mmCIF file of C-alpha atoms in Angstrom:
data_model
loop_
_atom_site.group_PDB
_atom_site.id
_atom_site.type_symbol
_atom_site.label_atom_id
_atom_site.label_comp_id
_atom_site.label_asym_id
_atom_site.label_seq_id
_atom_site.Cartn_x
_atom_site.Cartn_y
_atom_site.Cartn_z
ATOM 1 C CA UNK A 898 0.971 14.820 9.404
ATOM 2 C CA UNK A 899 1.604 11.297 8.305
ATOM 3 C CA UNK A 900 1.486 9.554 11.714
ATOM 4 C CA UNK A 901 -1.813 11.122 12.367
ATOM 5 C CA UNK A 902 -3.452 9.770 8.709
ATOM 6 C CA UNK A 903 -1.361 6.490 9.544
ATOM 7 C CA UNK A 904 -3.161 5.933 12.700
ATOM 8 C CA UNK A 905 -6.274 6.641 10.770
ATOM 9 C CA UNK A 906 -5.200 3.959 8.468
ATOM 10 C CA UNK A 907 -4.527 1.310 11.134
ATOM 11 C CA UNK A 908 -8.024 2.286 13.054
ATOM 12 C CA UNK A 909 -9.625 1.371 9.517
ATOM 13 C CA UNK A 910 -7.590 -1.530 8.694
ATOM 14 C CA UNK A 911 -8.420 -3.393 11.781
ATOM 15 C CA UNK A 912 -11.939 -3.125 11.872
ATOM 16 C CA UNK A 913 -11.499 -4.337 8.219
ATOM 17 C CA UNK A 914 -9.596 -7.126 9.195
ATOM 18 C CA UNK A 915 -12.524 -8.429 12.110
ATOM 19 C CA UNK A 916 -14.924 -8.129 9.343
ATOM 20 C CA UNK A 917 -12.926 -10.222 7.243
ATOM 21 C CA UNK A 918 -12.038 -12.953 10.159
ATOM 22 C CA UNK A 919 -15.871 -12.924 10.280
ATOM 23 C CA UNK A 920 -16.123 -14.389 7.393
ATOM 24 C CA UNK A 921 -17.806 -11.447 5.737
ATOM 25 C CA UNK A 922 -17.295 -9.222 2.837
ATOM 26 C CA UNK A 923 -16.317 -5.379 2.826
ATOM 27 C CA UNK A 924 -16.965 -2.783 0.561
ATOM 28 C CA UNK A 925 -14.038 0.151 0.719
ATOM 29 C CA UNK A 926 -15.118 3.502 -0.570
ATOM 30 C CA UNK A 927 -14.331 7.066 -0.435
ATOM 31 C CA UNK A 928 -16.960 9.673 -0.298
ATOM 32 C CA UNK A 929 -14.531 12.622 -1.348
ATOM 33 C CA UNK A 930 -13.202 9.886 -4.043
ATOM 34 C CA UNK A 931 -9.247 11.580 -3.618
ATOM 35 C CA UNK A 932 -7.788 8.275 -3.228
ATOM 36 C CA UNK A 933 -8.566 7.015 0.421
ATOM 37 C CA UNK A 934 -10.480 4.044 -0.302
ATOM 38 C CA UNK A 935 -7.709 3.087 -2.806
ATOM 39 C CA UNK A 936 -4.995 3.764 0.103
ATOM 40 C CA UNK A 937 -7.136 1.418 1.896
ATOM 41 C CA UNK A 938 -6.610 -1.316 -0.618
ATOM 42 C CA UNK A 939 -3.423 -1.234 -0.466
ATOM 43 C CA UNK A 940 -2.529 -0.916 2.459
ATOM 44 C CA UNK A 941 -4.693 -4.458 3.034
ATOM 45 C CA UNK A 942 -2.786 -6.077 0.293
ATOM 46 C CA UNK A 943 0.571 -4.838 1.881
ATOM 47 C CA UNK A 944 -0.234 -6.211 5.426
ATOM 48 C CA UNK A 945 -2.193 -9.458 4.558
ATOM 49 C CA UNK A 946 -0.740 -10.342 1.739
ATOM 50 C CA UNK A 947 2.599 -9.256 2.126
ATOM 51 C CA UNK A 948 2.914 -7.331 -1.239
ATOM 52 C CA UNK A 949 5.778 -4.030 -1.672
ATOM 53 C CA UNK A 950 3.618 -0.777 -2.243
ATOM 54 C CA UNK A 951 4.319 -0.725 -6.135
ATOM 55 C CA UNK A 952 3.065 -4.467 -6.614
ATOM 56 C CA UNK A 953 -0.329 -3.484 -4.407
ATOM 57 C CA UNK A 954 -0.741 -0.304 -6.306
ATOM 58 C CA UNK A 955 -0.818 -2.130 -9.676
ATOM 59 C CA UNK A 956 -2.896 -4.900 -8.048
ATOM 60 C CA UNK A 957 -5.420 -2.114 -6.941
ATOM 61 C CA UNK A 958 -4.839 -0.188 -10.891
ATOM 62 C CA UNK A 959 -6.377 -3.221 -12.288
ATOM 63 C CA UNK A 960 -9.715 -2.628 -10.781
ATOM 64 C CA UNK A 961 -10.145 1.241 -10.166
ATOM 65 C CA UNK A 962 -8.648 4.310 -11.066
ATOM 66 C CA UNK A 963 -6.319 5.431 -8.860
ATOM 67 C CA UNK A 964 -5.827 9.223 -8.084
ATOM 68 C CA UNK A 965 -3.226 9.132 -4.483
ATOM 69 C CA UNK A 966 -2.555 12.557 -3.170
ATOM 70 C CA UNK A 967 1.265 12.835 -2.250
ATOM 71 C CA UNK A 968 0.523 12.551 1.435
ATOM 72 C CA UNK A 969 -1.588 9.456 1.225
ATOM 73 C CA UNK A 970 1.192 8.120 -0.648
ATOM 74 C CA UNK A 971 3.914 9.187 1.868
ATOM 75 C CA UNK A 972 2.183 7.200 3.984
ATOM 76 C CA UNK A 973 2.259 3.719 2.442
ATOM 77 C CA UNK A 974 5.946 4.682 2.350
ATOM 78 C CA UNK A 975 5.631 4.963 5.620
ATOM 79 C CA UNK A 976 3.689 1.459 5.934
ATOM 80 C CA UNK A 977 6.176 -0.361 3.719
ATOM 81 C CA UNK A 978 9.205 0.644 5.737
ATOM 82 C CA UNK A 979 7.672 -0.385 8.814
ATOM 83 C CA UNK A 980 6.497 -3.816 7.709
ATOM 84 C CA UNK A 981 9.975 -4.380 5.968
ATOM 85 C CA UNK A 982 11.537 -3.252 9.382
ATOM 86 C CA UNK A 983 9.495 -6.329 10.397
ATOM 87 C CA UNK A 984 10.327 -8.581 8.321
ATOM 88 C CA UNK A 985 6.989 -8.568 6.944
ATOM 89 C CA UNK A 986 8.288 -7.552 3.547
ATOM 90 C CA UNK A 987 11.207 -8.639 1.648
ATOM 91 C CA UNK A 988 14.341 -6.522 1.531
ATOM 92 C CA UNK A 989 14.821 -3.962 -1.472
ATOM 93 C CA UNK A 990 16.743 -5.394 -4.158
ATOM 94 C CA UNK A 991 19.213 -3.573 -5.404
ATOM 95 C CA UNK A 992 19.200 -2.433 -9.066
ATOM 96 C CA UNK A 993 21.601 -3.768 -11.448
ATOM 97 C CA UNK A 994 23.143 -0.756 -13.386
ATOM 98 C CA UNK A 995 24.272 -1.862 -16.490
ATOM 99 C CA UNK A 996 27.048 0.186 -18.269
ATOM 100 C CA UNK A 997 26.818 1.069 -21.416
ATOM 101 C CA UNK A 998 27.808 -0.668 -24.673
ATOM 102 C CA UNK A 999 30.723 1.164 -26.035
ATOM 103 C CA UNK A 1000 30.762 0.626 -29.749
ATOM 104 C CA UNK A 1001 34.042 0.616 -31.638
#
């Protein structure tokens, strides 16, 4: 299921990206409004910009409500781990775990 909306994704994402080349503007909107226009967002701020998922979703939050079913969101998992495969994306950091303070 996820490599068939991916591939929808990258269909979408490159005609977005000859628009932008062009110089011109595009307008990204959803006419069932369940979150595909916001996928779209960032999934451009991911691959041009070179953002992690969570820093492009709170980008994108600042603008719009965002509503991203579980399977849309699957697949910018998806995205991220191929672009960090890449090198496209920095590596995870690891969390620090701190222990906790034993009072005496």
């Amino acid at each position: 299921m996820t490599s068939n909306i991916y591939s929808t994704y990258v269909y979408n994402f490159d005609a977005c990206l000859t628009i932008r080349r062009s110089g011109r503007k595009v307008l990204v909107h959803s006419v069932r409004g369940q979150g595909r226009s916001a996928v779209a967002v960032i999934q451009y701020l991911m691959q041009i910009h070179h953002l992690p998922m969570q820093s492009a979703f709170r980008v994108t939050k600042l603008s719009r409500t965002l509503k991203i079913n579980p399977v849309f969101r699957e697949t910018l998992e998806f995205l991220e781990s191929q672009l960090r495969n890449e090198g496209k994306l920095p590596p995870v950091q690891p969390q620090r775990i701190l222990a906790p303070r034993v009072l005496a």
